[in-house]
PDB file of N, CA and C in Angstrom:
ATOM      1  N   MET A   1     -91.172   6.812  52.833  1.00 47.00           N
ATOM      2  CA  MET A   1     -90.580   7.605  53.862  1.00 47.00           C
ATOM      3  C   MET A   1     -89.420   8.428  53.314  1.00 47.00           C
ATOM      4  N   GLU A   2     -88.611   7.824  52.489  1.00 53.00           N
ATOM      5  CA  GLU A   2     -87.478   8.520  51.894  1.00 53.00           C
ATOM      6  C   GLU A   2     -87.939   9.637  50.958  1.00 53.00           C
ATOM      7  N   THR A   3     -89.002   9.443  50.233  1.00 58.00           N
ATOM      8  CA  THR A   3     -89.473  10.473  49.304  1.00 58.00           C
ATOM      9  C   THR A   3     -89.964  11.697  50.051  1.00 58.00           C
ATOM     10  N   THR A   4     -90.537  11.526  51.218  1.00 59.00           N
ATOM     11  CA  THR A   4     -91.008  12.663  52.006  1.00 59.00           C
ATOM     12  C   THR A   4     -89.819  13.493  52.494  1.00 59.00           C
ATOM     13  N   ARG A   5     -88.783  12.836  52.954  1.00 60.00           N
ATOM     14  CA  ARG A   5     -87.601  13.548  53.399  1.00 60.00           C
ATOM     15  C   ARG A   5     -86.922  14.245  52.231  1.00 60.00           C
ATOM     16  N   MET A   6     -86.877  13.588  51.065  1.00 64.00           N
ATOM     17  CA  MET A   6     -86.286  14.201  49.888  1.00 64.00           C
ATOM     18  C   MET A   6     -87.098  15.400  49.440  1.00 64.00           C
ATOM     19  N   THR A   7     -88.380  15.319  49.509  1.00 71.00           N
ATOM     20  CA  THR A   7     -89.220  16.440  49.110  1.00 71.00           C
ATOM     21  C   THR A   7     -89.004  17.615  50.055  1.00 71.00           C
ATOM     22  N   ASN A   8     -88.905  17.332  51.333  1.00 80.00           N
ATOM     23  CA  ASN A   8     -88.639  18.408  52.295  1.00 80.00           C
ATOM     24  C   ASN A   8     -87.283  19.045  52.030  1.00 80.00           C
ATOM     25  N   LEU A   9     -86.289  18.240  51.732  1.00 81.00           N
ATOM     26  CA  LEU A   9     -84.966  18.755  51.438  1.00 81.00           C
ATOM     27  C   LEU A   9     -84.975  19.606  50.173  1.00 81.00           C
ATOM     28  N   GLU A  10     -85.660  19.136  49.144  1.00 82.00           N
ATOM     29  CA  GLU A  10     -85.758  19.903  47.897  1.00 82.00           C
ATOM     30  C   GLU A  10     -86.523  21.205  48.118  1.00 82.00           C
ATOM     31  N   ALA A  11     -87.522  21.183  48.973  1.00 83.00           N
ATOM     32  CA  ALA A  11     -88.283  22.399  49.274  1.00 83.00           C
ATOM     33  C   ALA A  11     -87.408  23.403  50.016  1.00 83.00           C
ATOM     34  N   LEU A  12     -86.630  22.888  50.937  1.00 81.00           N
ATOM     35  CA  LEU A  12     -85.719  23.783  51.664  1.00 81.00           C
ATOM     36  C   LEU A  12     -84.666  24.385  50.750  1.00 81.00           C
ATOM     37  N   ILE A  13     -84.137  23.578  49.844  1.00 79.00           N
ATOM     38  CA  ILE A  13     -83.154  24.087  48.886  1.00 79.00           C
ATOM     39  C   ILE A  13     -83.782  25.140  47.994  1.00 79.00           C
ATOM     40  N   ALA A  14     -84.994  24.932  47.603  1.00 79.00           N
ATOM     41  CA  ALA A  14     -85.678  25.891  46.737  1.00 79.00           C
ATOM     42  C   ALA A  14     -85.981  27.186  47.472  1.00 79.00           C
ATOM     43  N   LEU A  15     -86.191  27.121  48.785  1.00 81.00           N
ATOM     44  CA  LEU A  15     -86.505  28.327  49.556  1.00 81.00           C
ATOM     45  C   LEU A  15     -85.276  29.178  49.864  1.00 81.00           C
ATOM     46  N   THR A  16     -84.119  28.573  49.897  1.00 77.00           N
ATOM     47  CA  THR A  16     -82.916  29.350  50.215  1.00 77.00           C
ATOM     48  C   THR A  16     -82.548  30.245  49.036  1.00 77.00           C
ATOM     49  N   PRO A  17     -82.116  31.470  49.317  1.00 74.00           N
ATOM     50  CA  PRO A  17     -81.724  32.364  48.215  1.00 74.00           C
ATOM     51  C   PRO A  17     -80.436  31.865  47.576  1.00 74.00           C
ATOM     52  N   PRO A  18     -80.315  32.053  46.287  1.00 69.00           N
ATOM     53  CA  PRO A  18     -79.097  31.601  45.614  1.00 69.00           C
ATOM     54  C   PRO A  18     -77.910  32.443  46.095  1.00 69.00           C
ATOM     55  N   SER A  19     -76.852  31.769  46.408  1.00 64.00           N
ATOM     56  CA  SER A  19     -75.662  32.489  46.860  1.00 64.00           C
ATOM     57  C   SER A  19     -74.888  32.979  45.648  1.00 64.00           C
ATOM     58  N   ARG A  20     -74.150  34.031  45.877  1.00 60.00           N
ATOM     59  CA  ARG A  20     -73.355  34.607  44.791  1.00 60.00           C
ATOM     60  C   ARG A  20     -72.193  33.665  44.511  1.00 60.00           C
ATOM     61  N   ILE A  21     -72.142  33.179  43.342  1.00 58.00           N
ATOM     62  CA  ILE A  21     -71.087  32.259  42.961  1.00 58.00           C
ATOM     63  C   ILE A  21     -69.861  33.078  42.594  1.00 58.00           C
ATOM     64  N   ALA A  22     -68.734  32.728  43.219  1.00 58.00           N
ATOM     65  CA  ALA A  22     -67.495  33.452  42.951  1.00 58.00           C
ATOM     66  C   ALA A  22     -67.007  33.098  41.552  1.00 58.00           C
ATOM     67  N   THR A  23     -66.899  34.108  40.744  1.00 65.00           N
ATOM     68  CA  THR A  23     -66.402  33.903  39.389  1.00 65.00           C
ATOM     69  C   THR A  23     -65.131  34.713  39.208  1.00 65.00           C
ATOM     70  N   LEU A  24     -64.439  34.431  38.175  1.00 73.00           N
ATOM     71  CA  LEU A  24     -63.212  35.156  37.877  1.00 73.00           C
ATOM     72  C   LEU A  24     -63.467  36.409  37.053  1.00 73.00           C
ATOM     73  N   ASP A  25     -64.727  36.684  36.763  1.00 76.00           N
ATOM     74  CA  ASP A  25     -65.053  37.856  35.940  1.00 76.00           C
ATOM     75  C   ASP A  25     -64.662  39.157  36.634  1.00 76.00           C
ATOM     76  N   ASP A  26     -64.925  39.247  37.926  1.00 80.00           N
ATOM     77  CA  ASP A  26     -64.666  40.488  38.660  1.00 80.00           C
ATOM     78  C   ASP A  26     -63.329  40.469  39.383  1.00 80.00           C
ATOM     79  N   LEU A  27     -62.568  39.436  39.212  1.00 84.00           N
ATOM     80  CA  LEU A  27     -61.321  39.295  39.958  1.00 84.00           C
ATOM     81  C   LEU A  27     -60.315  40.387  39.600  1.00 84.00           C
ATOM     82  N   GLU A  28     -60.089  40.610  38.316  1.00 87.00           N
ATOM     83  CA  GLU A  28     -59.097  41.603  37.895  1.00 87.00           C
ATOM     84  C   GLU A  28     -59.494  43.007  38.341  1.00 87.00           C
ATOM     85  N   GLU A  29     -60.766  43.326  38.200  1.00 88.00           N
ATOM     86  CA  GLU A  29     -61.245  44.646  38.614  1.00 88.00           C
ATOM     87  C   GLU A  29     -61.080  44.833  40.124  1.00 88.00           C
ATOM     88  N   GLY A  30     -61.348  43.789  40.885  1.00 88.00           N
ATOM     89  CA  GLY A  30     -61.173  43.866  42.337  1.00 88.00           C
ATOM     90  C   GLY A  30     -59.726  44.059  42.728  1.00 88.00           C
ATOM     91  N   VAL A  31     -58.829  43.381  42.020  1.00 91.00           N
ATOM     92  CA  VAL A  31     -57.400  43.525  42.304  1.00 91.00           C
ATOM     93  C   VAL A  31     -56.951  44.949  42.013  1.00 91.00           C
ATOM     94  N   TRP A  32     -57.356  45.498  40.885  1.00 93.00           N
ATOM     95  CA  TRP A  32     -56.948  46.862  40.540  1.00 93.00           C
ATOM     96  C   TRP A  32     -57.564  47.877  41.497  1.00 93.00           C
ATOM     97  N   ASP A  33     -58.761  47.604  42.000  1.00 94.00           N
ATOM     98  CA  ASP A  33     -59.356  48.496  42.999  1.00 94.00           C
ATOM     99  C   ASP A  33     -58.529  48.504  44.277  1.00 94.00           C
ATOM    100  N   ARG A  34     -58.081  47.328  44.703  1.00 95.00           N
ATOM    101  CA  ARG A  34     -57.252  47.257  45.904  1.00 95.00           C
ATOM    102  C   ARG A  34     -55.896  47.914  45.687  1.00 95.00           C
ATOM    103  N   VAL A  35     -55.341  47.793  44.487  1.00 96.00           N
ATOM    104  CA  VAL A  35     -54.065  48.457  44.177  1.00 96.00           C
ATOM    105  C   VAL A  35     -54.246  49.973  44.242  1.00 96.00           C
ATOM    106  N   ALA A  36     -55.362  50.466  43.705  1.00 96.00           N
ATOM    107  CA  ALA A  36     -55.629  51.910  43.736  1.00 96.00           C
ATOM    108  C   ALA A  36     -55.787  52.401  45.170  1.00 96.00           C
ATOM    109  N   VAL A  37     -56.442  51.618  46.009  1.00 96.00           N
ATOM    110  CA  VAL A  37     -56.605  52.002  47.419  1.00 96.00           C
ATOM    111  C   VAL A  37     -55.244  52.044  48.107  1.00 96.00           C
ATOM    112  N   ALA A  38     -54.395  51.060  47.834  1.00 97.00           N
ATOM    113  CA  ALA A  38     -53.058  51.038  48.441  1.00 97.00           C
ATOM    114  C   ALA A  38     -52.230  52.234  47.979  1.00 97.00           C
ATOM    115  N   GLN A  39     -52.314  52.580  46.702  1.00 97.00           N
ATOM    116  CA  GLN A  39     -51.572  53.736  46.205  1.00 97.00           C
ATOM    117  C   GLN A  39     -52.096  55.029  46.817  1.00 97.00           C
ATOM    118  N   ALA A  40     -53.396  55.115  47.021  1.00 97.00           N
ATOM    119  CA  ALA A  40     -53.970  56.312  47.647  1.00 97.00           C
ATOM    120  C   ALA A  40     -53.480  56.450  49.083  1.00 97.00           C
ATOM    121  N   ARG A  41     -53.360  55.327  49.801  1.00 97.00           N
ATOM    122  CA  ARG A  41     -52.839  55.383  51.164  1.00 97.00           C
ATOM    123  C   ARG A  41     -51.396  55.873  51.185  1.00 97.00           C
ATOM    124  N   VAL A  42     -50.597  55.412  50.227  1.00 96.00           N
ATOM    125  CA  VAL A  42     -49.200  55.843  50.159  1.00 96.00           C
ATOM    126  C   VAL A  42     -49.124  57.336  49.871  1.00 96.00           C
ATOM    127  N   ARG A  43     -49.959  57.820  48.960  1.00 97.00           N
ATOM    128  CA  ARG A  43     -49.981  59.256  48.655  1.00 97.00           C
ATOM    129  C   ARG A  43     -50.401  60.067  49.876  1.00 97.00           C
ATOM    130  N   GLN A  44     -51.408  59.596  50.606  1.00 97.00           N
ATOM    131  CA  GLN A  44     -51.847  60.310  51.804  1.00 97.00           C
ATOM    132  C   GLN A  44     -50.742  60.343  52.857  1.00 97.00           C
ATOM    133  N   ARG A  45     -50.061  59.226  53.034  1.00 97.00           N
ATOM    134  CA  ARG A  45     -48.976  59.165  54.013  1.00 97.00           C
ATOM    135  C   ARG A  45     -47.857  60.124  53.631  1.00 97.00           C
ATOM    136  N   THR A  46     -47.515  60.164  52.346  1.00 96.00           N
ATOM    137  CA  THR A  46     -46.465  61.072  51.878  1.00 96.00           C
ATOM    138  C   THR A  46     -46.883  62.527  52.086  1.00 96.00           C
ATOM    139  N   LEU A  47     -48.126  62.829  51.800  1.00 97.00           N
ATOM    140  CA  LEU A  47     -48.631  64.187  51.982  1.00 97.00           C
ATOM    141  C   LEU A  47     -48.609  64.582  53.455  1.00 97.00           C
ATOM    142  N   ARG A  48     -48.959  63.652  54.336  1.00 97.00           N
ATOM    143  CA  ARG A  48     -48.937  63.955  55.768  1.00 97.00           C
ATOM    144  C   ARG A  48     -47.517  64.204  56.264  1.00 97.00           C
ATOM    145  N   VAL A  49     -46.573  63.416  55.793  1.00 96.00           N
ATOM    146  CA  VAL A  49     -45.174  63.615  56.197  1.00 96.00           C
ATOM    147  C   VAL A  49     -44.670  64.957  55.681  1.00 96.00           C
ATOM    148  N   ALA A  50     -45.008  65.300  54.447  1.00 96.00           N
ATOM    149  CA  ALA A  50     -44.591  66.583  53.889  1.00 96.00           C
ATOM    150  C   ALA A  50     -45.207  67.739  54.679  1.00 96.00           C
ATOM    151  N   ALA A  51     -46.474  67.625  55.043  1.00 96.00           N
ATOM    152  CA  ALA A  51     -47.132  68.679  55.826  1.00 96.00           C
ATOM    153  C   ALA A  51     -46.491  68.809  57.200  1.00 96.00           C
ATOM    154  N   LEU A  52     -46.127  67.682  57.802  1.00 96.00           N
ATOM    155  CA  LEU A  52     -45.461  67.713  59.096  1.00 96.00           C
ATOM    156  C   LEU A  52     -44.095  68.387  59.001  1.00 96.00           C
ATOM    157  N   CYS A  53     -43.351  68.102  57.932  1.00 95.00           N
ATOM    158  CA  CYS A  53     -42.042  68.733  57.741  1.00 95.00           C
ATOM    159  C   CYS A  53     -42.182  70.231  57.520  1.00 95.00           C
ATOM    160  N   VAL A  54     -43.169  70.635  56.745  1.00 96.00           N
ATOM    161  CA  VAL A  54     -43.390  72.070  56.511  1.00 96.00           C
ATOM    162  C   VAL A  54     -43.771  72.752  57.815  1.00 96.00           C
ATOM    163  N   ALA A  55     -44.655  72.126  58.599  1.00 95.00           N
ATOM    164  CA  ALA A  55     -45.065  72.721  59.877  1.00 95.00           C
ATOM    165  C   ALA A  55     -43.884  72.824  60.837  1.00 95.00           C
ATOM    166  N   ALA A  56     -43.035  71.795  60.869  1.00 94.00           N
ATOM    167  CA  ALA A  56     -41.863  71.854  61.737  1.00 94.00           C
ATOM    168  C   ALA A  56     -40.898  72.936  61.279  1.00 94.00           C
ATOM    169  N   GLY A  57     -40.729  73.097  59.980  1.00 93.00           N
ATOM    170  CA  GLY A  57     -39.861  74.153  59.457  1.00 93.00           C
ATOM    171  C   GLY A  57     -40.387  75.533  59.794  1.00 93.00           C
ATOM    172  N   ILE A  58     -41.678  75.728  59.609  1.00 93.00           N
ATOM    173  CA  ILE A  58     -42.281  77.024  59.934  1.00 93.00           C
ATOM    174  C   ILE A  58     -42.156  77.301  61.433  1.00 93.00           C
ATOM    175  N   GLY A  59     -42.383  76.262  62.245  1.00 89.00           N
ATOM    176  CA  GLY A  59     -42.241  76.435  63.693  1.00 89.00           C
ATOM    177  C   GLY A  59     -40.818  76.772  64.089  1.00 89.00           C
ATOM    178  N   GLY A  60     -39.857  76.114  63.447  1.00 87.00           N
ATOM    179  CA  GLY A  60     -38.454  76.409  63.748  1.00 87.00           C
ATOM    180  C   GLY A  60     -38.068  77.814  63.352  1.00 87.00           C
ATOM    181  N   ILE A  61     -38.516  78.250  62.188  1.00 89.00           N
ATOM    182  CA  ILE A  61     -38.211  79.612  61.728  1.00 89.00           C
ATOM    183  C   ILE A  61     -38.889  80.631  62.630  1.00 89.00           C
ATOM    184  N   ALA A  62     -40.157  80.401  62.952  1.00 86.00           N
ATOM    185  CA  ALA A  62     -40.883  81.338  63.810  1.00 86.00           C
ATOM    186  C   ALA A  62     -40.261  81.387  65.203  1.00 86.00           C
ATOM    187  N   GLY A  63     -39.824  80.250  65.715  1.00 81.00           N
ATOM    188  CA  GLY A  63     -39.174  80.240  67.023  1.00 81.00           C
ATOM    189  C   GLY A  63     -37.833  80.928  66.992  1.00 81.00           C
ATOM    190  N   GLY A  64     -37.091  80.774  65.901  1.00 77.00           N
ATOM    191  CA  GLY A  64     -35.801  81.445  65.784  1.00 77.00           C
ATOM    192  C   GLY A  64     -35.936  82.943  65.655  1.00 77.00           C
ATOM    193  N   VAL A  65     -36.973  83.385  64.953  1.00 76.00           N
ATOM    194  CA  VAL A  65     -37.185  84.823  64.769  1.00 76.00           C
ATOM    195  C   VAL A  65     -37.667  85.464  66.066  1.00 76.00           C
ATOM    196  N   SER A  66     -38.537  84.755  66.773  1.00 76.00           N
ATOM    197  CA  SER A  66     -39.113  85.361  67.976  1.00 76.00           C
ATOM    198  C   SER A  66     -38.282  85.108  69.227  1.00 76.00           C
ATOM    199  N   ALA A  67     -37.205  84.359  69.138  1.00 68.00           N
ATOM    200  CA  ALA A  67     -36.360  84.099  70.312  1.00 68.00           C
ATOM    201  C   ALA A  67     -35.663  85.388  70.723  1.00 68.00           C
ATOM    202  N   PRO A  68     -35.513  85.591  72.001  1.00 65.00           N
ATOM    203  CA  PRO A  68     -34.841  86.827  72.444  1.00 65.00           C
ATOM    204  C   PRO A  68     -33.371  86.804  72.038  1.00 65.00           C
ATOM    205  N   SER A  69     -32.935  87.916  71.490  1.00 63.00           N
ATOM    206  CA  SER A  69     -31.556  88.002  71.025  1.00 63.00           C
ATOM    207  C   SER A  69     -30.633  88.567  72.103  1.00 63.00           C
ATOM    208  N   ILE A  70     -31.182  89.065  73.205  1.00 63.00           N
ATOM    209  CA  ILE A  70     -30.380  89.639  74.285  1.00 63.00           C
ATOM    210  C   ILE A  70     -30.038  88.526  75.258  1.00 63.00           C
ATOM    211  N   GLU A  71     -28.764  88.427  75.587  1.00 66.00           N
ATOM    212  CA  GLU A  71     -28.298  87.421  76.541  1.00 66.00           C
ATOM    213  C   GLU A  71     -28.724  87.857  77.931  1.00 66.00           C
ATOM    214  N   GLN A  72     -29.370  86.988  78.647  1.00 67.00           N
ATOM    215  CA  GLN A  72     -29.808  87.310  79.997  1.00 67.00           C
ATOM    216  C   GLN A  72     -28.726  86.894  80.990  1.00 67.00           C
ATOM    217  N   GLU A  73     -28.650  87.632  82.084  1.00 70.00           N
ATOM    218  CA  GLU A  73     -27.682  87.298  83.120  1.00 70.00           C
ATOM    219  C   GLU A  73     -28.152  86.041  83.844  1.00 70.00           C
ATOM    220  N   PRO A  74     -27.202  85.202  84.229  1.00 64.00           N
ATOM    221  CA  PRO A  74     -27.617  83.994  84.947  1.00 64.00           C
ATOM    222  C   PRO A  74     -28.209  84.349  86.305  1.00 64.00           C
ATOM    223  N   GLY A  75     -29.277  83.660  86.635  1.00 64.00           N
ATOM    224  CA  GLY A  75     -29.940  83.912  87.916  1.00 64.00           C
ATOM    225  C   GLY A  75     -29.331  83.070  89.020  1.00 64.00           C
ATOM    226  N   ASP A  76     -29.970  83.098  90.177  1.00 65.00           N
ATOM    227  CA  ASP A  76     -29.477  82.354  91.335  1.00 65.00           C
ATOM    228  C   ASP A  76     -29.561  80.847  91.120  1.00 65.00           C
ATOM    229  N   LEU A  77     -30.481  80.400  90.278  1.00 64.00           N
ATOM    230  CA  LEU A  77     -30.656  78.968  90.055  1.00 64.00           C
ATOM    231  C   LEU A  77     -29.888  78.463  88.834  1.00 64.00           C
ATOM    232  N   ALA A  78     -28.893  79.224  88.387  1.00 63.00           N
ATOM    233  CA  ALA A  78     -28.105  78.820  87.221  1.00 63.00           C
ATOM    234  C   ALA A  78     -27.301  77.563  87.492  1.00 63.00           C
ATOM    235  N   VAL A  79     -27.120  77.234  88.765  1.00 61.00           N
ATOM    236  CA  VAL A  79     -26.377  76.034  89.126  1.00 61.00           C
ATOM    237  C   VAL A  79     -27.115  74.784  88.639  1.00 61.00           C
ATOM    238  N   PHE A  80     -28.428  74.864  88.532  1.00 68.00           N
ATOM    239  CA  PHE A  80     -29.235  73.711  88.128  1.00 68.00           C
ATOM    240  C   PHE A  80     -29.507  73.679  86.624  1.00 68.00           C
ATOM    241  N   SER A  81     -28.862  74.520  85.848  1.00 69.00           N
ATOM    242  CA  SER A  81     -29.098  74.570  84.406  1.00 69.00           C
ATOM    243  C   SER A  81     -28.414  73.384  83.720  1.00 69.00           C
ATOM    244  N   PRO A  82     -28.876  73.010  82.533  1.00 68.00           N
ATOM    245  CA  PRO A  82     -28.229  71.921  81.795  1.00 68.00           C
ATOM    246  C   PRO A  82     -26.772  72.230  81.464  1.00 68.00           C
ATOM    247  N   ARG A  83     -26.446  73.517  81.276  1.00 66.00           N
ATOM    248  CA  ARG A  83     -25.068  73.886  80.969  1.00 66.00           C
ATOM    249  C   ARG A  83     -24.166  73.571  82.147  1.00 66.00           C
ATOM    250  N   MET A  84     -24.641  73.829  83.359  1.00 64.00           N
ATOM    251  CA  MET A  84     -23.843  73.539  84.541  1.00 64.00           C
ATOM    252  C   MET A  84     -23.715  72.035  84.765  1.00 64.00           C
ATOM    253  N   ALA A  85     -24.707  71.277  84.354  1.00 64.00           N
ATOM    254  CA  ALA A  85     -24.644  69.826  84.534  1.00 64.00           C
ATOM    255  C   ALA A  85     -23.554  69.218  83.667  1.00 64.00           C
ATOM    256  N   THR A  86     -23.216  69.868  82.568  1.00 68.00           N
ATOM    257  CA  THR A  86     -22.175  69.342  81.679  1.00 68.00           C
ATOM    258  C   THR A  86     -20.807  69.948  81.956  1.00 68.00           C
ATOM    259  N   THR A  87     -20.741  70.885  82.893  1.00 66.00           N
ATOM    260  CA  THR A  87     -19.470  71.518  83.249  1.00 66.00           C
ATOM    261  C   THR A  87     -18.670  70.565  84.139  1.00 66.00           C
ATOM    262  N   PRO A  88     -17.362  70.455  83.930  1.00 65.00           N
ATOM    263  CA  PRO A  88     -16.543  69.586  84.796  1.00 65.00           C
ATOM    264  C   PRO A  88     -16.589  70.045  86.241  1.00 65.00           C
ATOM    265  N   LEU A  89     -16.318  69.137  87.157  1.00 61.00           N
ATOM    266  CA  LEU A  89     -16.435  69.424  88.583  1.00 61.00           C
ATOM    267  C   LEU A  89     -15.460  70.505  89.054  1.00 61.00           C
ATOM    268  N   ASP A  90     -14.248  70.540  88.523  1.00 57.00           N
ATOM    269  CA  ASP A  90     -13.288  71.551  88.966  1.00 57.00           C
ATOM    270  C   ASP A  90     -13.723  72.954  88.552  1.00 57.00           C
ATOM    271  N   MET A  91     -14.454  73.084  87.427  1.00 57.00           N
ATOM    272  CA  MET A  91     -14.944  74.396  86.997  1.00 57.00           C
ATOM    273  C   MET A  91     -16.088  74.856  87.883  1.00 57.00           C
ATOM    274  N   ARG A  92     -16.832  73.932  88.426  1.00 52.00           N
ATOM    275  CA  ARG A  92     -17.961  74.305  89.296  1.00 52.00           C
ATOM    276  C   ARG A  92     -17.451  74.974  90.570  1.00 52.00           C
ATOM    277  N   SER A  93     -16.357  74.489  91.097  1.00 56.00           N
ATOM    278  CA  SER A  93     -15.821  75.091  92.310  1.00 56.00           C
ATOM    279  C   SER A  93     -15.298  76.491  92.047  1.00 56.00           C
ATOM    280  N   ILE A  94     -14.766  76.734  90.858  1.00 56.00           N
ATOM    281  CA  ILE A  94     -14.270  78.063  90.487  1.00 56.00           C
ATOM    282  C   ILE A  94     -15.432  79.028  90.312  1.00 56.00           C
ATOM    283  N   LEU A  95     -16.510  78.551  89.643  1.00 56.00           N
ATOM    284  CA  LEU A  95     -17.639  79.422  89.360  1.00 56.00           C
ATOM    285  C   LEU A  95     -18.460  79.722  90.611  1.00 56.00           C
ATOM    286  N   GLY A  96     -18.358  78.913  91.609  1.00 52.00           N
ATOM    287  CA  GLY A  96     -19.105  79.171  92.819  1.00 52.00           C
ATOM    288  C   GLY A  96     -20.277  78.345  92.877  1.00 52.00           C
TER     289      GLY A  96
END
């Protein structure tokens, strides 16, 4: 009875595909591959930050050049402007 069970077990072991045995042969290469991937991510992040800074600079320059240089007269709703919100209360009564 035991030999039949052992034979079945040996047959099952023989039918299973051999698993990849982890060896230290590829360990160093795998580590250096991961280091290269990490360095590539850092380079990409740096490049993205630099591109963002350049785009913000170009936007700031373009906005400064295209901003109207003529001072406009305050309208009827100037009371609600951010400048009026920071004006002291006694100045508001003088300005109307």
